[in-house]
Amino acid sequence: MTSIKNSVRWPDIHRKSESLVSGFTFYFFIYFVIDFFIRFSARFPVYALIRPTLIAIFILLVLLFVQKDKFKNKIGDPVFSAFFILVAYIIFSIPFVEWPGSVLRVNLDIFFKASVFLFFVALFVDTEKRLKIFLFVFLGCQIFRVFEPLYLNITSGYWGSSTYLSSKEFANRLAGAPADVINPNELGFVIATAVPFLHYLLWPMSWKAKALYLFLMPMLLYALILTMSRGGFIALLVVAFFVFKESKRKFRLLVVGFLSAILAFSVMTPVQKERYLSLIDRDAEGGTSADGRIRGMVNEFKLGMTRPIFGHGLGTTPEAKVHKLGSREASHNLYAEVLIELGLVGFFIFMAFLLRIIKKLFLVRASFSKLSSENLGFYARLNKALITLFWMYAVYSINYWGLSQYYWYLFAGLVIAFSNLALRNVRDQPCIGSGDEGYLNGSRFRLANSIRERSF
């Protein structure tokens, strides 16, 4: 076995541990992730005076530039290529949009701060250990963002937000903690983001992991109920669909889902029940706002078609809505937002960017089909989680903006980092039913080679 594996000619990207970034770079990036999501600047006023986010981004960019030779094989990734085309189009179109001044003065900076996650995650997460550390920190931050306001709600009656009812009263909704900036719908988004990772990475593991899963999931779902986020509930249904689709115990899942629904409904207040029922019953409380949301989305698409080629400019959705619809409320639909800001050309470029992401995940999944799953458990389960998360993001984006938000770019970077590591791991694994001769090399596993070539 050793002689066969040593005889394989590895491409440059796989030699010398792929010229890993320094430990300081990676762990400073982890600090940046924690600072970004936990918002130290909002918790420690003195700390905020030094503009820590901007300083951290600047330091990471310097570290990235200093070590640029280590990344030259990754930058050619198809997902990166699609993103570069998007950025080139945004810059090229500035003279032709309706409000170029707003793009240059404010909105490019916001887009830049969000999109750096694509580079940082894709380039700094370069070993399996670092991938697991990043996932642990990222999920830990999301769970903390949910548990902090939930704890405050239970112990001191904190809610953070409210919604107006037809009875001319207000109903409380759980939002992010005082130091956080997320509203109830965004908190629902955070919950729906955490669930696929927890399900695929914890549940198949040891009894301790299962116990942690059984502790976390009810708390997250209860927090989702308190948010009264219909978009978050729909996102959770998307996740549940993919879990059900992948499961070999579908009847058991149906029973668990039915019992969970009964339990959830039993702990809801009448207002919460009406809010969620308004998804299917327009006469229920909240049905009017649901209809209004749909009309708003239609109006946003119509607004986008008023400048169909180049759009109004990056980040100018609120401006466009004020001047042409009489409302400054941000877009509640990513696809309408892209159309409004970038026009049809930018819309198709952005859709191509998303298509490259899911195509990469499908290609990696295809490479697993020829292999024994014994040593690919982590990568196979993470691949399922990422595919589920992609479709959840795609559906939730109907009800959520995101062109200048971090989540698609962080996800794209994670997909690049994961695919690089997964395909490298694929090369080390024996094919199903094979011994030493089944080890993957240039002639014995053409699918993995073709995927690797397309990825790098």
XYZ file of C-alpha atoms in Angstrom, residues 89-285:
197
model
C -19.216 44.409 -13.625
C -20.103 46.464 -10.519
C -17.081 48.712 -11.076
C -17.626 48.965 -14.834
C -21.310 49.866 -14.419
C -20.804 52.711 -11.909
C -20.869 55.484 -14.560
C -24.116 54.084 -15.989
C -26.186 53.587 -12.817
C -28.662 56.145 -11.515
C -26.826 57.046 -8.286
C -23.085 56.486 -8.794
C -22.247 58.883 -5.972
C -23.975 56.705 -3.386
C -22.161 53.644 -4.698
C -18.752 55.283 -4.400
C -19.266 57.151 -1.114
C -20.974 54.466 0.970
C -22.067 51.243 -0.650
C -18.814 49.885 -2.101
C -17.361 49.905 1.406
C -20.286 47.881 2.790
C -20.050 45.368 -0.055
C -16.297 45.061 0.461
C -16.657 44.329 4.197
C -19.143 41.544 3.424
C -17.312 39.977 0.502
C -13.952 39.644 2.270
C -15.385 36.560 3.968
C -15.165 34.761 0.627
C -11.388 35.241 0.515
C -10.654 34.778 4.206
C -12.570 31.513 4.589
C -11.494 30.015 1.255
C -7.808 30.844 1.672
C -7.177 30.592 5.422
C -9.135 27.379 6.151
C -6.633 25.020 4.549
C -6.505 21.846 6.663
C -9.121 19.497 8.052
C -8.247 20.575 11.593
C -8.663 24.228 10.706
C -11.937 23.478 8.918
C -13.278 21.827 12.074
C -12.060 24.714 14.233
C -13.733 27.233 11.942
C -17.002 25.293 11.948
C -16.890 24.989 15.740
C -16.299 28.730 16.167
C -18.816 29.786 13.523
C -21.568 27.542 14.894
C -20.673 28.466 18.445
C -21.129 32.139 17.600
C -24.501 31.522 15.937
C -25.753 29.458 18.868
C -24.547 32.132 21.295
C -26.441 34.766 19.295
C -29.611 32.725 19.813
C -29.092 31.657 23.413
C -28.194 35.110 24.714
C -31.556 36.760 23.902
C -33.379 33.539 24.819
C -31.706 33.575 28.244
C -32.595 37.242 28.700
C -36.183 36.485 27.711
C -36.505 33.664 30.220
C -34.772 35.477 33.080
C -35.859 39.098 32.604
C -38.642 39.170 30.006
C -36.469 40.611 27.224
C -37.930 40.591 23.698
C -36.100 43.156 21.617
C -38.834 43.768 19.038
C -42.570 43.749 18.425
C -45.099 43.580 15.622
C -48.284 45.566 15.071
C -51.572 43.645 15.189
C -54.847 44.402 13.474
C -56.350 44.954 16.933
C -54.132 48.068 17.167
C -51.927 46.407 19.760
C -48.335 45.232 19.680
C -47.127 41.662 20.126
C -43.616 40.978 21.389
C -41.090 39.205 19.155
C -37.699 37.886 20.168
C -34.813 39.668 18.425
C -31.068 39.651 18.925
C -29.528 40.629 22.249
C -28.984 44.340 22.998
C -25.383 44.091 21.783
C -26.474 42.394 18.563
C -28.074 44.091 15.563
C -30.411 41.401 14.232
C -34.184 41.700 14.105
C -36.561 38.739 14.650
C -36.408 37.597 11.021
C -32.629 37.723 11.061
C -32.566 35.773 14.319
C -34.761 33.163 12.612
C -32.220 33.096 9.784
C -29.401 32.443 12.278
C -31.371 29.553 13.775
C -32.110 28.027 10.377
C -28.413 28.340 9.481
C -27.281 26.391 12.545
C -29.761 23.507 12.245
C -28.296 21.695 9.165
C -24.793 21.709 10.647
C -26.018 20.426 13.995
C -28.102 17.684 12.415
C -25.496 16.313 10.025
C -22.394 16.847 12.152
C -23.695 15.888 15.612
C -26.545 13.396 15.293
C -24.601 10.598 13.491
C -21.792 10.739 16.065
C -21.372 9.370 19.604
C -24.002 9.395 22.320
C -22.421 12.533 23.784
C -22.849 14.334 20.466
C -26.448 13.093 20.273
C -27.073 14.353 23.810
C -25.715 17.785 22.866
C -27.920 17.762 19.765
C -31.004 16.901 21.827
C -30.179 19.729 24.222
C -29.572 22.379 21.568
C -32.337 21.660 19.076
C -35.376 22.196 21.371
C -33.877 25.470 22.598
C -33.264 26.694 19.060
C -36.759 25.727 17.928
C -38.325 27.393 20.966
C -36.380 30.564 20.176
C -37.689 30.376 16.606
C -41.244 30.247 17.943
C -40.595 33.393 19.998
C -39.280 35.262 16.948
C -42.586 34.693 15.131
C -40.472 34.699 11.960
C -42.486 33.144 9.155
C -39.456 33.308 6.884
C -37.411 31.441 9.486
C -40.152 28.821 9.745
C -40.185 28.326 5.967
C -36.377 28.037 6.004
C -36.675 25.348 8.664
C -39.177 23.480 6.479
C -36.640 23.519 3.644
C -34.047 22.000 5.973
C -36.564 19.415 7.192
C -37.377 18.449 3.599
C -33.742 17.686 2.790
C -33.222 15.809 6.057
C -36.303 13.738 5.258
C -35.152 13.187 1.671
C -31.740 11.887 2.787
C -33.029 9.754 5.655
C -33.401 5.975 5.485
C -35.882 6.083 8.380
C -38.575 8.242 6.874
C -41.475 6.856 8.921
C -39.619 7.523 12.162
C -38.893 11.070 11.023
C -42.558 11.620 10.191
C -43.541 10.513 13.686
C -40.902 12.738 15.308
C -41.928 15.676 13.122
C -45.616 15.194 13.951
C -44.946 15.009 17.699
C -42.622 18.027 17.524
C -45.287 20.038 15.712
C -47.874 19.172 18.373
C -45.449 20.112 21.156
C -44.487 23.375 19.448
C -48.100 24.335 18.868
C -48.932 23.599 22.495
C -46.371 26.090 23.823
C -47.371 28.922 21.458
C -49.478 31.835 22.552
C -52.648 32.536 20.529
C -50.879 35.399 18.723
C -47.944 33.164 17.810
C -50.309 30.484 16.502
C -52.149 33.030 14.370
C -48.870 34.405 13.059
C -47.681 31.041 11.762
C -51.137 29.996 10.538
C -51.207 33.159 8.412
C -48.847 31.362 6.027
C -51.779 29.248 4.865
C -54.764 31.237 6.151
C -54.978 34.859 5.008
C -57.823 35.474 7.466
C -55.534 34.718 10.404
C -53.712 37.480 12.299
